[in-house]
Amino acid sequence: MMSTFLSLNHLHKRFGELSVLKDLCLEIGEGEIVVLLGPSGSGKTTLLRSLAGFETLTAGSLQVAGEEISALPANRRNFGMVFQHYALFPHLTVGQNVAFGLEARNLPKAEVAARVGEVLPLVDLAGFEERRIHQISGGQQQRVALARALAPEPRVLLLDEPLSNLDPALRKKTRRQLKKLIRNVGITALWVTHEQEEAFYIGDRVALLNEGRLEQVGTPEQLYLEPASRFVAEFVGRASALSGVLQTDAKTVEIEKVRGYGQPVAWMGRQGSPDDSGKVIEPGDRVALIIRPEGLAFADGSEGDALNGEIAERQFAGEATFYRVELAIGGEVWVRGGEDAGRVGDHVWVRLASQGPLPRIYAADQDRVE
Ligand code: ADP
Ligand code: MG
């Protein structure tokens, strides 16, 4: 683990009665790119604005390179920010837009010009000084916004859904460019998005926010393969949930019959450590079994504790095909299969895949106690 550069300690933010950030702790290493991922309304923008100093935290402390900054005003924190909407001045040139953050600091003109000349090549826009904003593409505009944020040599870069204004075709190309540029500059960055695929592509680590609380911080692999909660398992990638009762071995779950026909089966799962979800699960408890599509396979018949059902939907996704199977005992699961594993309406058997990731076991009632 690299040494911590930006440290968020027990941050709380309230707007009146509304608690938007709840005891949030996160450490970001020097030069690390961490992605803050979460659904709309989970508090991502509020966190970025609080870090930049545009919002006052209700409680908590914030350090950059060991220096406490939570009492500093925004202009003395030296954080660079790239917003969801570029917030560029359309009537100014690229150079004037990049210079904007520098002029606010009353630097001499020559120094401003020199810095603009330095920073534009960093975002692959050398020679674009005189262009007007409306003469360049959306992807280039977002790079101008990045250049403007980088011009004052900030200590930390904060990006709030920087790709959301771009059409989908441009998004992948631009995210690749932005990631490379941020890496080259070597700046410590916190990048906000609500899109899991973007988060996995950009982040060295991903911090998953849910209703103002960090559910898990880890590499994309950790979030996908070892989700710390049911929320993480279902937010990241595809997952199906079946409920059942935990058996005495503490790792087998007898799947519950919801509709009351078909054979009940016992499927093996894996529990996280009890503190993952904050709840200890014991044999006899009702639990949720969260299963990845690649953790399931089609079976020839009822052998190997297979469940029967009917294919209700087929999704061809290029590198794999996913089948939604409505189970006879009730509930449904997504199964990854070959391109021609079946058609909608086919009667099939589904079992745990011999090679796939084991289902995860969580407490059935995930309501957190505050
Ligand atoms: P996100 O960026 O993840 O979509 P936000 O940080 O914008 O989420 O908002 C989180 C919650 O805080 C929402 O419920 C939102 O309505 C509320 N909120 C944000 N800003 C304010 C504000 N200035 N006053 C009151 N409530 C706010
Ligand atoms: Mg937001």
Short mmCIF file of N, CA, C and O in Angstrom, two decimals, residues 213 215 227-232 271-281 360-369:
data_model
loop_
_atom_site.label_atom_id
_atom_site.label_comp_id
_atom_site.label_asym_id
_atom_site.label_seq_id
_atom_site.Cartn_x
_atom_site.Cartn_y
_atom_site.Cartn_z
N ARG A 213 -23.08 6.20 3.16
CA ARG A 213 -22.19 5.32 3.92
C ARG A 213 -21.33 4.54 2.93
O ARG A 213 -21.83 4.10 1.90
N GLU A 215 -19.93 1.37 1.67
CA GLU A 215 -20.24 -0.06 1.86
C GLU A 215 -18.98 -0.89 1.77
O GLU A 215 -18.84 -1.89 2.46
N PRO A 227 -17.82 -9.32 -2.33
CA PRO A 227 -18.64 -8.17 -1.90
C PRO A 227 -18.92 -8.23 -0.40
O PRO A 227 -19.24 -9.29 0.13
N ALA A 228 -18.75 -7.09 0.25
CA ALA A 228 -18.87 -7.06 1.70
C ALA A 228 -20.32 -7.01 2.16
O ALA A 228 -20.61 -7.19 3.33
N SER A 229 -21.22 -6.74 1.25
CA SER A 229 -22.63 -6.70 1.64
C SER A 229 -23.48 -7.08 0.44
O SER A 229 -23.01 -7.11 -0.70
N ARG A 230 -24.73 -7.34 0.72
CA ARG A 230 -25.65 -7.67 -0.34
C ARG A 230 -25.80 -6.50 -1.31
O ARG A 230 -25.91 -6.69 -2.52
N PHE A 231 -25.76 -5.28 -0.78
CA PHE A 231 -25.85 -4.11 -1.65
C PHE A 231 -24.71 -4.11 -2.66
O PHE A 231 -24.92 -3.90 -3.85
N VAL A 232 -23.49 -4.37 -2.19
CA VAL A 232 -22.33 -4.38 -3.10
C VAL A 232 -22.52 -5.47 -4.15
O VAL A 232 -22.35 -5.24 -5.35
N GLN A 271 -19.92 -17.53 3.42
CA GLN A 271 -20.23 -16.36 4.25
C GLN A 271 -19.04 -15.44 4.29
O GLN A 271 -17.91 -15.89 4.33
N GLY A 272 -19.32 -14.15 4.30
CA GLY A 272 -18.25 -13.21 4.57
C GLY A 272 -17.97 -13.24 6.06
O GLY A 272 -18.64 -13.95 6.81
N SER A 273 -16.97 -12.49 6.50
CA SER A 273 -16.76 -12.40 7.94
C SER A 273 -17.97 -11.68 8.51
O SER A 273 -18.59 -10.88 7.84
N PRO A 274 -18.33 -11.99 9.75
CA PRO A 274 -19.57 -11.45 10.31
C PRO A 274 -19.65 -9.93 10.23
O PRO A 274 -20.72 -9.38 10.04
N ASP A 275 -18.47 -9.27 10.33
CA ASP A 275 -18.54 -7.81 10.33
C ASP A 275 -18.76 -7.22 8.95
O ASP A 275 -18.98 -6.03 8.81
N ASP A 276 -18.68 -8.05 7.90
CA ASP A 276 -18.95 -7.56 6.54
C ASP A 276 -20.28 -6.84 6.48
O ASP A 276 -20.40 -5.74 5.99
N SER A 277 -21.33 -7.53 6.94
CA SER A 277 -22.65 -6.96 6.83
C SER A 277 -23.10 -6.42 8.19
O SER A 277 -24.19 -5.90 8.33
N GLY A 278 -22.25 -6.56 9.18
CA GLY A 278 -22.58 -6.08 10.51
C GLY A 278 -23.48 -7.04 11.27
O GLY A 278 -23.95 -6.76 12.36
N LYS A 279 -23.73 -8.20 10.67
CA LYS A 279 -24.65 -9.15 11.31
C LYS A 279 -24.05 -10.54 11.33
O LYS A 279 -23.46 -10.98 10.36
N VAL A 280 -24.23 -11.22 12.42
CA VAL A 280 -23.76 -12.60 12.50
C VAL A 280 -24.91 -13.49 12.02
O VAL A 280 -26.05 -13.32 12.42
N ILE A 281 -24.59 -14.44 11.14
CA ILE A 281 -25.63 -15.35 10.66
C ILE A 281 -25.39 -16.71 11.30
O ILE A 281 -24.26 -17.17 11.38
N ARG A 360 -22.73 -16.11 -2.39
CA ARG A 360 -22.42 -15.48 -1.11
C ARG A 360 -23.66 -15.49 -0.23
O ARG A 360 -24.78 -15.34 -0.73
N ILE A 361 -23.44 -15.68 1.04
CA ILE A 361 -24.56 -15.76 1.99
C ILE A 361 -24.62 -14.48 2.82
O ILE A 361 -23.61 -14.08 3.42
N TYR A 362 -25.76 -13.85 2.83
CA TYR A 362 -25.97 -12.65 3.63
C TYR A 362 -27.22 -12.80 4.47
O TYR A 362 -28.11 -13.59 4.13
N ALA A 363 -27.31 -12.03 5.53
CA ALA A 363 -28.53 -12.02 6.33
C ALA A 363 -29.68 -11.61 5.43
O ALA A 363 -29.53 -10.74 4.56
N ALA A 364 -30.85 -12.23 5.61
CA ALA A 364 -31.97 -11.95 4.72
C ALA A 364 -32.46 -10.53 4.90
O ALA A 364 -32.82 -9.86 3.95
N ASP A 365 -32.42 -10.06 6.11
CA ASP A 365 -32.88 -8.70 6.37
C ASP A 365 -31.67 -7.80 6.41
O ASP A 365 -30.88 -7.84 7.34
N GLN A 366 -31.53 -6.99 5.39
CA GLN A 366 -30.34 -6.16 5.30
C GLN A 366 -30.53 -4.76 5.87
O GLN A 366 -29.66 -3.91 5.76
N ASP A 367 -31.71 -4.53 6.44
CA ASP A 367 -31.94 -3.18 6.97
C ASP A 367 -30.91 -2.90 8.05
O ASP A 367 -30.78 -3.63 9.01
N ARG A 368 -30.19 -1.82 7.85
CA ARG A 368 -29.15 -1.50 8.83
C ARG A 368 -29.76 -0.76 10.00
O ARG A 368 -30.69 0.01 9.85
N VAL A 369 -29.18 -1.04 11.16
CA VAL A 369 -29.60 -0.30 12.34
C VAL A 369 -28.66 0.89 12.47
O VAL A 369 -27.45 0.74 12.48
#
